[in-house]
mmCIF file of C-alpha atoms and ligand atoms in Angstrom:
data_model
loop_
_atom_site.group_PDB
_atom_site.id
_atom_site.type_symbol
_atom_site.label_atom_id
_atom_site.label_comp_id
_atom_site.label_asym_id
_atom_site.label_seq_id
_atom_site.Cartn_x
_atom_site.Cartn_y
_atom_site.Cartn_z
ATOM 1 C CA MET A 1 82.485 -90.801 -43.985
ATOM 2 C CA GLN A 2 84.088 -94.331 -44.217
ATOM 3 C CA GLU A 3 81.910 -97.251 -43.804
ATOM 4 C CA GLU A 4 80.756 -98.526 -41.060
ATOM 5 C CA LYS A 5 82.834 -103.035 -41.583
ATOM 6 C CA LYS A 6 80.886 -105.975 -40.747
ATOM 7 C CA SER A 7 82.164 -107.388 -38.070
ATOM 8 C CA LEU A 8 81.763 -111.301 -39.235
ATOM 9 C CA ILE A 9 82.690 -112.311 -34.857
ATOM 10 C CA GLU A 10 82.645 -109.666 -32.038
ATOM 11 C CA THR A 11 83.489 -110.530 -28.155
ATOM 12 C CA ARG A 12 82.738 -108.998 -25.280
ATOM 13 C CA ASP A 13 84.824 -110.156 -21.907
ATOM 14 C CA LEU A 14 84.383 -113.041 -23.236
ATOM 15 C CA SER A 15 86.211 -115.732 -20.498
ATOM 16 C CA ILE A 16 87.303 -118.740 -21.835
ATOM 17 C CA GLY A 17 88.223 -122.530 -20.126
ATOM 18 C CA TYR A 18 86.531 -125.470 -18.946
ATOM 19 C CA HIS A 19 84.675 -126.542 -17.224
ATOM 20 C CA HIS A 20 86.102 -129.958 -14.800
ATOM 21 C CA PRO A 21 84.022 -132.457 -12.205
ATOM 22 C CA ARG A 22 85.979 -132.077 -10.010
ATOM 23 C CA HIS A 23 88.294 -129.318 -10.162
ATOM 24 C CA GLY A 24 86.004 -126.638 -10.896
ATOM 25 C CA GLN A 25 86.927 -123.866 -13.400
ATOM 26 C CA LYS A 26 89.935 -123.701 -15.971
ATOM 27 C CA VAL A 27 89.416 -120.120 -16.773
ATOM 28 C CA LEU A 28 92.721 -119.817 -19.875
ATOM 29 C CA HIS A 29 91.303 -116.190 -20.731
ATOM 30 C CA SER A 30 89.436 -113.898 -19.197
ATOM 31 C CA ASN A 31 87.988 -110.326 -20.523
ATOM 32 C CA ILE A 32 89.288 -110.830 -23.869
ATOM 33 C CA CYS A 33 87.389 -108.634 -26.247
ATOM 34 C CA VAL A 34 87.927 -109.418 -29.970
ATOM 35 C CA LYS A 35 86.698 -107.718 -33.573
ATOM 36 C CA LEU A 36 87.264 -109.944 -36.475
ATOM 37 C CA GLU A 37 85.703 -108.015 -39.866
ATOM 38 C CA ALA A 38 84.816 -108.159 -44.005
ATOM 39 C CA GLY A 39 87.842 -108.780 -45.570
ATOM 40 C CA GLU A 40 89.952 -109.752 -42.677
ATOM 41 C CA PHE A 41 92.728 -112.048 -42.595
ATOM 42 C CA ALA A 42 93.624 -112.450 -38.783
ATOM 43 C CA CYS A 43 95.952 -114.697 -37.616
ATOM 44 C CA VAL A 44 95.885 -116.498 -33.750
ATOM 45 C CA LEU A 45 99.352 -116.998 -32.866
ATOM 46 C CA GLY A 46 100.592 -118.242 -29.424
ATOM 47 C CA PRO A 47 102.738 -121.046 -28.189
ATOM 48 C CA ASN A 48 102.052 -124.634 -26.992
ATOM 49 C CA GLY A 49 98.938 -124.935 -24.586
ATOM 50 C CA SER A 50 98.464 -120.611 -25.732
ATOM 51 C CA GLY A 51 94.622 -121.454 -25.580
ATOM 52 C CA LYS A 52 94.345 -121.559 -29.318
ATOM 53 C CA SER A 53 91.903 -124.019 -30.176
ATOM 54 C CA THR A 54 90.282 -123.379 -27.037
ATOM 55 C CA LEU A 55 89.109 -119.578 -27.935
ATOM 56 C CA LEU A 56 88.663 -120.898 -31.801
ATOM 57 C CA GLN A 57 86.735 -123.691 -30.389
ATOM 58 C CA THR A 58 84.392 -121.554 -27.781
ATOM 59 C CA LEU A 59 84.311 -118.486 -30.689
ATOM 60 C CA CYS A 60 81.731 -121.125 -33.400
ATOM 61 C CA GLY A 61 80.582 -122.508 -30.441
ATOM 62 C CA PHE A 62 81.783 -126.496 -30.101
ATOM 63 C CA LEU A 63 82.892 -125.376 -26.233
ATOM 64 C CA PRO A 64 80.879 -123.685 -23.679
ATOM 65 C CA ARG A 65 81.494 -120.531 -23.119
ATOM 66 C CA LEU A 66 82.784 -119.633 -19.635
ATOM 67 C CA SER A 67 81.173 -116.042 -19.517
ATOM 68 C CA GLY A 68 81.044 -112.627 -22.042
ATOM 69 C CA GLU A 69 80.006 -112.214 -24.868
ATOM 70 C CA VAL A 70 80.381 -113.766 -28.777
ATOM 71 C CA CYS A 71 78.294 -112.615 -31.758
ATOM 72 C CA ILE A 72 78.199 -113.714 -35.439
ATOM 73 C CA ALA A 73 77.643 -111.114 -37.832
ATOM 74 C CA GLY A 74 75.358 -109.877 -35.092
ATOM 75 C CA ASN A 75 73.941 -112.289 -33.817
ATOM 76 C CA GLN A 76 74.639 -113.712 -29.754
ATOM 77 C CA ILE A 77 75.511 -116.967 -30.349
ATOM 78 C CA ASP A 78 73.176 -118.450 -28.546
ATOM 79 C CA LYS A 79 70.964 -117.354 -30.088
ATOM 80 C CA VAL A 80 71.977 -118.465 -34.064
ATOM 81 C CA SER A 81 70.290 -121.672 -34.912
ATOM 82 C CA ASN A 82 73.322 -125.060 -36.718
ATOM 83 C CA ARG A 83 71.704 -124.147 -39.709
ATOM 84 C CA GLN A 84 72.264 -120.668 -39.695
ATOM 85 C CA MET A 85 75.810 -121.299 -38.328
ATOM 86 C CA SER A 86 76.428 -123.136 -41.284
ATOM 87 C CA LEU A 87 75.795 -120.856 -43.573
ATOM 88 C CA LEU A 88 77.702 -118.355 -41.531
ATOM 89 C CA ALA A 89 80.438 -119.993 -40.461
ATOM 90 C CA SER A 90 83.199 -123.076 -42.109
ATOM 91 C CA VAL A 91 85.042 -124.514 -39.850
ATOM 92 C CA VAL A 92 87.901 -126.315 -40.170
ATOM 93 C CA LEU A 93 89.543 -128.510 -36.938
ATOM 94 C CA THR A 94 92.335 -130.018 -36.402
ATOM 95 C CA GLU A 95 90.638 -133.961 -36.117
ATOM 96 C CA ARG A 96 91.340 -136.698 -38.477
ATOM 97 C CA VAL A 97 88.197 -137.858 -40.458
ATOM 98 C CA THR A 98 88.156 -140.725 -39.849
ATOM 99 C CA VAL A 99 85.535 -141.865 -42.482
ATOM 100 C CA SER A 100 86.180 -144.784 -44.723
ATOM 101 C CA ASN A 101 84.765 -145.661 -48.280
ATOM 102 C CA MET A 102 84.424 -141.945 -48.648
ATOM 103 C CA THR A 103 86.339 -139.943 -51.959
ATOM 104 C CA VAL A 104 87.672 -136.237 -52.104
ATOM 105 C CA SER A 105 84.646 -135.277 -54.066
ATOM 106 C CA ASP A 106 82.713 -137.105 -51.307
ATOM 107 C CA LEU A 107 83.520 -134.673 -48.582
ATOM 108 C CA VAL A 108 83.790 -131.726 -49.977
ATOM 109 C CA SER A 109 80.682 -132.180 -51.510
ATOM 110 C CA LEU A 110 79.577 -132.393 -47.858
ATOM 111 C CA GLY A 111 80.816 -128.548 -47.246
ATOM 112 C CA ARG A 112 77.263 -128.030 -50.138
ATOM 113 C CA THR A 113 75.314 -129.514 -47.612
ATOM 114 C CA PRO A 114 73.279 -126.685 -45.815
ATOM 115 C CA TYR A 115 72.578 -125.808 -49.410
ATOM 116 C CA THR A 116 71.066 -128.802 -50.601
ATOM 117 C CA GLY A 117 70.597 -130.514 -47.309
ATOM 118 C CA PHE A 118 71.905 -133.940 -46.552
ATOM 119 C CA PHE A 119 70.608 -136.285 -48.574
ATOM 120 C CA GLY A 120 70.272 -133.722 -51.277
ATOM 121 C CA ARG A 121 71.646 -133.831 -54.908
ATOM 122 C CA LEU A 122 74.007 -131.253 -56.558
ATOM 123 C CA LYS A 123 73.430 -128.828 -58.393
ATOM 124 C CA SER A 124 75.940 -128.045 -61.459
ATOM 125 C CA ARG A 125 76.803 -125.333 -59.697
ATOM 126 C CA ASP A 126 77.300 -127.364 -56.816
ATOM 127 C CA GLN A 127 79.265 -129.698 -58.475
ATOM 128 C CA GLU A 128 80.899 -126.181 -60.529
ATOM 129 C CA LEU A 129 82.786 -125.404 -56.737
ATOM 130 C CA VAL A 130 83.445 -128.399 -55.535
ATOM 131 C CA SER A 131 85.800 -129.273 -58.869
ATOM 132 C CA GLU A 132 86.655 -125.419 -58.698
ATOM 133 C CA ALA A 133 87.215 -126.201 -54.497
ATOM 134 C CA ILE A 134 89.287 -129.169 -55.135
ATOM 135 C CA ARG A 135 91.467 -127.306 -57.921
ATOM 136 C CA SER A 136 92.412 -124.761 -56.326
ATOM 137 C CA VAL A 137 94.173 -126.650 -53.393
ATOM 138 C CA GLY A 138 96.558 -128.016 -55.779
ATOM 139 C CA LEU A 139 94.182 -131.805 -55.578
ATOM 140 C CA GLU A 140 93.688 -131.591 -59.341
ATOM 141 C CA GLY A 141 93.211 -134.592 -59.728
ATOM 142 C CA PHE A 142 92.722 -136.736 -56.231
ATOM 143 C CA GLU A 143 88.879 -136.568 -57.060
ATOM 144 C CA GLU A 144 87.815 -139.959 -57.118
ATOM 145 C CA ARG A 145 90.993 -141.239 -54.677
ATOM 146 C CA LEU A 146 89.453 -142.160 -51.291
ATOM 147 C CA ILE A 147 90.477 -139.869 -48.463
ATOM 148 C CA THR A 148 92.047 -142.476 -45.838
ATOM 149 C CA ASN A 149 94.837 -143.659 -48.543
ATOM 150 C CA MET A 150 95.826 -139.840 -48.901
ATOM 151 C CA SER A 151 98.761 -138.311 -46.717
ATOM 152 C CA ASP A 152 98.343 -135.805 -43.602
ATOM 153 C CA GLY A 153 98.522 -132.711 -46.110
ATOM 154 C CA GLU A 154 96.625 -133.992 -48.326
ATOM 155 C CA ARG A 155 94.026 -134.514 -45.749
ATOM 156 C CA GLN A 156 93.984 -130.629 -44.562
ATOM 157 C CA LYS A 157 93.861 -129.304 -48.395
ATOM 158 C CA ALA A 158 90.579 -131.483 -48.730
ATOM 159 C CA MET A 159 89.394 -130.446 -45.506
ATOM 160 C CA ILE A 160 89.503 -126.573 -46.524
ATOM 161 C CA ALA A 161 88.577 -127.154 -49.586
ATOM 162 C CA LYS A 162 85.072 -128.558 -48.190
ATOM 163 C CA ALA A 163 85.250 -124.948 -46.274
ATOM 164 C CA LEU A 164 85.151 -123.344 -49.880
ATOM 165 C CA VAL A 165 82.112 -125.100 -51.272
ATOM 166 C CA GLN A 166 80.446 -123.520 -47.641
ATOM 167 C CA GLU A 167 80.828 -120.620 -49.400
ATOM 168 C CA THR A 168 80.686 -118.422 -45.423
ATOM 169 C CA PRO A 169 81.231 -114.597 -45.323
ATOM 170 C CA LEU A 170 83.846 -116.453 -42.031
ATOM 171 C CA ILE A 171 85.778 -119.228 -42.327
ATOM 172 C CA VAL A 172 88.090 -120.516 -39.286
ATOM 173 C CA LEU A 173 90.881 -123.575 -38.914
ATOM 174 C CA ASP A 174 92.498 -124.042 -36.817
ATOM 175 C CA GLU A 175 96.315 -124.806 -37.899
ATOM 176 C CA PRO A 176 94.754 -125.339 -42.123
ATOM 177 C CA THR A 177 98.890 -125.211 -41.980
ATOM 178 C CA ALA A 178 100.260 -128.598 -39.237
ATOM 179 C CA PHE A 179 100.661 -130.577 -41.821
ATOM 180 C CA LEU A 180 102.396 -129.479 -45.060
ATOM 181 C CA ASP A 181 105.398 -128.089 -46.908
ATOM 182 C CA LEU A 182 106.362 -124.970 -46.895
ATOM 183 C CA PRO A 183 105.450 -124.184 -50.691
ATOM 184 C CA SER A 184 101.809 -125.324 -49.658
ATOM 185 C CA ARG A 185 101.860 -123.399 -46.397
ATOM 186 C CA ILE A 186 102.261 -120.482 -48.290
ATOM 187 C CA GLU A 187 100.182 -121.410 -51.387
ATOM 188 C CA ILE A 188 97.252 -121.778 -48.317
ATOM 189 C CA MET A 189 98.109 -118.720 -46.613
ATOM 190 C CA HIS A 190 98.499 -117.026 -49.986
ATOM 191 C CA LEU A 191 94.416 -118.362 -50.945
ATOM 192 C CA LEU A 192 93.093 -117.903 -47.648
ATOM 193 C CA ARG A 193 94.526 -114.339 -47.735
ATOM 194 C CA LYS A 194 92.839 -113.795 -51.545
ATOM 195 C CA LEU A 195 90.115 -114.956 -50.645
ATOM 196 C CA ALA A 196 90.012 -112.243 -47.769
ATOM 197 C CA HIS A 197 90.741 -109.474 -49.118
ATOM 198 C CA GLN A 198 88.675 -110.301 -53.130
ATOM 199 C CA HIS A 199 85.820 -111.920 -51.795
ATOM 200 C CA ASN A 200 85.240 -109.823 -48.657
ATOM 201 C CA LYS A 201 85.562 -112.800 -45.936
ATOM 202 C CA ALA A 202 86.065 -112.604 -42.989
ATOM 203 C CA ILE A 203 88.682 -115.176 -42.102
ATOM 204 C CA LEU A 204 90.401 -116.911 -38.412
ATOM 205 C CA LEU A 205 93.672 -119.384 -38.449
ATOM 206 C CA SER A 206 95.755 -120.059 -35.900
ATOM 207 C CA THR A 207 98.674 -121.177 -36.755
ATOM 208 C CA HIS A 208 102.818 -121.984 -35.721
ATOM 209 C CA ASP A 209 103.771 -120.508 -39.041
ATOM 210 C CA LEU A 210 105.027 -117.026 -37.114
ATOM 211 C CA ASP A 211 107.188 -115.461 -40.118
ATOM 212 C CA LEU A 212 104.078 -117.099 -42.547
ATOM 213 C CA ALA A 213 101.298 -114.517 -40.337
ATOM 214 C CA LEU A 214 103.660 -111.651 -39.926
ATOM 215 C CA GLN A 215 103.780 -111.384 -43.925
ATOM 216 C CA MET A 216 101.054 -112.122 -44.500
ATOM 217 C CA ALA A 217 98.326 -111.194 -42.065
ATOM 218 C CA ASP A 218 96.156 -108.303 -41.718
ATOM 219 C CA LYS A 219 95.879 -108.566 -37.748
ATOM 220 C CA VAL A 220 97.422 -110.613 -35.523
ATOM 221 C CA TRP A 221 95.537 -112.159 -32.019
ATOM 222 C CA LEU A 222 98.745 -112.831 -29.824
ATOM 223 C CA LEU A 223 98.018 -115.094 -26.756
ATOM 224 C CA ALA A 224 100.174 -116.648 -23.641
ATOM 225 C CA GLU A 225 99.150 -117.725 -20.807
ATOM 226 C CA GLY A 226 99.061 -115.508 -18.072
ATOM 227 C CA ARG A 227 99.967 -112.156 -20.788
ATOM 228 C CA LYS A 228 96.401 -110.748 -21.377
ATOM 229 C CA MET A 229 95.627 -110.615 -25.465
ATOM 230 C CA GLU A 230 97.540 -108.287 -27.564
ATOM 231 C CA THR A 231 95.781 -107.700 -31.540
ATOM 232 C CA GLY A 232 97.049 -105.479 -33.756
ATOM 233 C CA THR A 233 98.003 -105.682 -37.680
ATOM 234 C CA PRO A 234 101.992 -107.561 -37.371
ATOM 235 C CA GLU A 235 104.164 -104.654 -37.555
ATOM 236 C CA ASP A 236 103.012 -102.909 -34.179
ATOM 237 C CA LEU A 237 103.074 -105.141 -32.442
ATOM 238 C CA VAL A 238 106.346 -106.454 -34.034
ATOM 239 C CA LEU A 239 107.199 -102.884 -32.407
ATOM 240 C CA THR A 240 105.976 -102.523 -29.571
ATOM 241 C CA ASN A 241 107.287 -105.313 -28.753
ATOM 242 C CA GLU A 242 105.070 -107.779 -27.631
ATOM 243 C CA PHE A 243 105.675 -109.984 -30.381
ATOM 244 C CA ARG A 244 109.453 -110.409 -28.139
ATOM 245 C CA ARG A 245 107.479 -110.051 -25.006
ATOM 246 C CA PHE A 246 105.091 -112.831 -25.811
ATOM 247 C CA PHE A 247 107.704 -115.494 -27.661
ATOM 248 C CA GLU A 248 111.057 -115.040 -26.920
ATOM 249 C CA ARG A 249 112.975 -117.624 -23.853
ATOM 250 C CA GLU A 250 115.891 -118.910 -22.651
ATOM 251 C CA GLY A 251 118.145 -119.581 -25.297
ATOM 252 C CA ILE A 252 115.605 -117.671 -28.516
ATOM 253 C CA LEU A 253 115.612 -114.323 -29.142
ATOM 254 C CA PHE A 254 113.371 -112.187 -31.309
ATOM 255 C CA ASP A 255 114.793 -110.180 -33.934
ATOM 256 C CA ASN A 256 113.039 -107.043 -35.020
ATOM 257 C CA ASP A 257 114.987 -106.058 -37.309
ATOM 258 C CA THR A 258 114.365 -109.422 -39.928
ATOM 259 C CA GLY A 259 111.280 -110.451 -37.699
ATOM 260 C CA GLN A 260 113.481 -113.696 -37.462
ATOM 261 C CA PHE A 261 114.040 -115.606 -34.599
ATOM 262 C CA THR A 262 117.228 -116.474 -33.233
ATOM 263 C CA VAL A 263 118.833 -118.749 -31.332
ATOM 264 C CA GLU A 264 121.237 -116.835 -28.775
ATOM 265 C CA LYS A 265 125.156 -117.709 -28.865
ATOM 266 C CA GLN A 266 125.988 -118.680 -25.659
ATOM 267 C CA LYS A 267 129.685 -116.740 -26.603
ATOM 268 C CA VAL A 268 129.902 -114.082 -29.560
ATOM 269 C CA LYS A 269 133.905 -114.482 -31.706
ATOM 270 C CA THR A 270 133.809 -111.435 -34.778
ATOM 271 C CA ILE A 271 136.012 -112.940 -37.294
ATOM 272 C CA ARG A 272 136.243 -110.228 -39.996
ATOM 273 C CA ILE A 273 134.409 -111.332 -43.216
ATOM 274 C CA VAL A 274 135.686 -110.280 -47.243
ATOM 275 C CA GLY A 275 134.035 -110.926 -49.861
ATOM 276 C CA LYS A 276 130.384 -109.468 -51.423
ATOM 277 C CA GLY A 277 127.881 -111.496 -52.470
ATOM 278 C CA ILE A 278 125.576 -114.601 -51.955
ATOM 279 C CA GLU A 279 129.192 -116.510 -51.221
ATOM 280 C CA TYR A 280 129.812 -113.927 -48.603
ATOM 281 C CA LYS A 281 126.289 -113.752 -47.241
ATOM 282 C CA TRP A 282 125.914 -117.743 -46.799
ATOM 283 C CA VAL A 283 130.465 -118.029 -45.384
ATOM 284 C CA SER A 284 128.728 -115.338 -42.414
ATOM 285 C CA ARG A 285 125.704 -117.678 -42.274
ATOM 286 C CA ALA A 286 127.443 -120.970 -41.435
ATOM 287 C CA LEU A 287 129.880 -118.910 -39.162
ATOM 288 C CA ALA A 288 127.435 -117.186 -37.381
ATOM 289 C CA ARG A 289 125.935 -121.147 -36.181
ATOM 290 C CA ARG A 290 129.220 -121.439 -34.839
ATOM 291 C CA GLY A 291 129.160 -118.287 -32.530
ATOM 292 C CA PHE A 292 131.452 -115.330 -35.241
ATOM 293 C CA ALA A 293 129.705 -112.647 -35.481
ATOM 294 C CA ALA A 294 131.609 -110.484 -39.333
ATOM 295 C CA SER A 295 133.648 -107.621 -38.503
ATOM 296 C CA ASP A 296 134.441 -105.542 -41.223
ATOM 297 C CA GLU A 297 137.575 -103.927 -38.490
ATOM 298 C CA PRO A 298 140.961 -104.908 -40.450
ATOM 299 C CA PHE A 299 141.567 -108.286 -37.548
ATOM 300 C CA SER A 300 144.055 -110.011 -35.480
ATOM 301 C CA GLY A 301 142.416 -112.950 -35.036
ATOM 302 C CA PHE A 302 140.734 -114.844 -37.668
ATOM 303 C CA GLN A 303 140.618 -114.173 -41.947
ATOM 304 C CA VAL A 304 138.262 -115.395 -44.176
ATOM 305 C CA GLU A 305 138.287 -114.043 -47.610
ATOM 306 C CA VAL A 306 135.222 -115.410 -50.016
ATOM 307 C CA LYS A 307 135.953 -115.340 -53.890
ATOM 308 C CA SER A 308 132.747 -114.223 -55.775
ATOM 309 C CA ASP A 309 134.213 -115.093 -58.573
ATOM 310 C CA GLY A 310 132.171 -118.373 -59.272
ATOM 311 C CA LYS A 311 135.379 -120.636 -57.635
ATOM 312 C CA ARG A 312 133.878 -120.986 -54.789
ATOM 313 C CA GLU A 313 137.319 -120.527 -52.283
ATOM 314 C CA TYR A 314 137.015 -119.661 -49.363
ATOM 315 C CA LEU A 315 140.847 -118.305 -47.567
ATOM 316 C CA LEU A 316 140.972 -118.600 -44.059
ATOM 317 C CA THR A 317 144.410 -116.424 -42.194
ATOM 318 C CA GLY A 318 144.904 -117.410 -39.084
ATOM 319 C CA PRO A 319 146.531 -114.790 -36.221
ATOM 320 C CA ASP A 320 149.724 -115.735 -37.608
ATOM 321 C CA GLY A 321 148.706 -114.914 -40.744
ATOM 322 C CA LYS A 322 149.286 -118.330 -42.415
ATOM 323 C CA ILE A 323 147.055 -118.712 -45.713
ATOM 324 C CA GLN A 324 144.323 -121.520 -46.282
ATOM 325 C CA LYS A 325 142.418 -122.368 -49.063
ATOM 326 C CA LEU A 326 139.304 -123.982 -49.627
ATOM 327 C CA ARG A 327 136.910 -125.261 -51.424
ATOM 328 C CA THR A 328 133.663 -125.914 -49.223
ATOM 329 C CA ILE A 329 132.199 -124.100 -46.419
ATOM 330 C CA GLU A 330 131.572 -127.589 -44.693
ATOM 331 C CA ASP A 331 136.160 -127.727 -44.961
ATOM 332 C CA LEU A 332 135.671 -124.155 -43.715
ATOM 333 C CA LEU A 333 134.111 -124.397 -40.676
ATOM 334 C CA THR A 334 136.406 -127.949 -39.946
ATOM 335 C CA GLN A 335 139.878 -126.060 -40.215
ATOM 336 C CA LEU A 336 138.268 -122.844 -37.569
ATOM 337 C CA GLU A 337 137.378 -125.475 -35.284
ATOM 338 C CA TYR A 338 140.983 -127.627 -35.671
ATOM 339 C CA GLU A 339 142.883 -124.065 -35.403
ATOM 340 C CA GLU A 340 141.198 -123.099 -32.527
ATOM 341 C CA ALA A 341 141.590 -126.186 -30.295
ATOM 342 C CA THR A 342 144.998 -125.630 -31.446
ATOM 343 C CA LEU A 343 145.526 -122.083 -30.531
ATOM 344 C CA LEU A 344 143.775 -123.030 -26.855
ATOM 345 C CA THR A 345 146.451 -125.751 -26.203
ATOM 346 C CA GLU A 346 149.595 -123.506 -27.300
HETATM 347 N N1 ATP B 401 89.151 -130.480 -23.183
HETATM 348 C C1 ATP B 401 89.883 -129.933 -21.743
HETATM 349 N N2 ATP B 401 89.830 -129.833 -20.347
HETATM 350 C C2 ATP B 401 90.536 -129.589 -19.626
HETATM 351 N N3 ATP B 401 91.722 -128.676 -19.969
HETATM 352 C C3 ATP B 401 92.339 -128.822 -21.362
HETATM 353 C C4 ATP B 401 91.096 -129.690 -22.654
HETATM 354 N N4 ATP B 401 91.301 -128.893 -23.734
HETATM 355 C C5 ATP B 401 92.894 -128.220 -23.518
HETATM 356 N N5 ATP B 401 92.586 -128.306 -22.466
HETATM 357 C C6 ATP B 401 93.934 -127.507 -21.837
HETATM 358 O O1 ATP B 401 93.969 -126.312 -21.903
HETATM 359 C C7 ATP B 401 94.728 -125.870 -22.852
HETATM 360 C C8 ATP B 401 95.018 -124.743 -23.986
HETATM 361 O O2 ATP B 401 94.740 -126.001 -24.524
HETATM 362 P P1 ATP B 401 94.601 -125.497 -26.043
HETATM 363 O O3 ATP B 401 94.652 -127.094 -26.683
HETATM 364 O O4 ATP B 401 93.204 -124.512 -26.188
HETATM 365 O O5 ATP B 401 96.375 -125.088 -27.175
HETATM 366 P P2 ATP B 401 96.384 -123.983 -28.380
HETATM 367 O O6 ATP B 401 97.078 -122.988 -27.946
HETATM 368 O O7 ATP B 401 95.760 -124.401 -29.527
HETATM 369 O O8 ATP B 401 98.366 -125.463 -27.907
HETATM 370 P P3 ATP B 401 98.881 -126.116 -29.294
HETATM 371 O O9 ATP B 401 99.641 -124.838 -30.351
HETATM 372 O O10 ATP B 401 99.625 -127.484 -28.305
HETATM 373 O O11 ATP B 401 97.862 -126.749 -30.625
HETATM 374 C C9 ATP B 401 96.061 -126.807 -22.223
HETATM 375 O O12 ATP B 401 97.092 -125.640 -21.258
HETATM 376 C C10 ATP B 401 95.635 -127.815 -21.618
HETATM 377 O O13 ATP B 401 95.900 -129.002 -21.112
#
């Protein structure tokens, strides 16, 4: 029999939103029934303004829920004291840290407060954890740097390190990758997933990195205005077309095959592309951007032959059979545009 997994977050008929003094209640989402278990790495995805931050803040008790229940590690959230909460959940929100005169080490050490008390001294194990966390987010060497003198991305990494040293079974992060460059985004997502899988933590984060979430999340929670929240493995949500329904909009298509978004072409023209290998792939991509779909059929229109002998040579054949040799993709696109325009004016 399968062992029942421990739920770190569980909601029943939860409604989230805001109370407005004059306009009454603004309900963003209702009837939310979700579960986040130990060892699970889950990503909340949704367009801007869909309610991701509101949901995360409500789950952590930073915002009051409108109705329904939120349980943290099996306890109703109203009955969890602040101290208990600090031992159960570490939370990284998006607001900037503005404390002056605080170094990276000072900030990360604050994550140990639930164990040491606010004025408590760090023991050697606390110090070790702080150093380890700083290392794991790639900030080694930044220990004595003032937080105010760091880039947004570096500061974000320090906040994640602070959450790590808190050693809680649940970590909630609102857009932790927002200010990071692509390698750092991948690194942080890997690190968080590893923590979930190897240290049995429940990790919930919101992100706009759809492709990274598709590749890495165990579960995805999809939010969009006016829609019922959907949850599941990324693959199920792709195969049931939920990703499409949540994210496609005019001019933007979600390709279920590749899991990527593409810009809808206004007009698809075909072009024969001959060749193979990486050069072929990038030429096809550049031509697709200009509205050309590759075709293998013998064709009476334009043809591009891609030499794959490392010489970087593109042979463009026009409908009249004239062949032109081009050295770069930029030249190829310019020539093709010129030839097309000439054809139209003839
Ligand atoms: N304090 C507030 N009072 C009233 N409405 C609010 C408040 N904060 C946010 N909202 C509204 O609630 C909706 C959801 O906002 P939220 O910040 O949760 O979205 P989000 O999905 O996190 O957006 P983003 O991806 O842009 O960060 C938005 O329409 C927003 O304007």
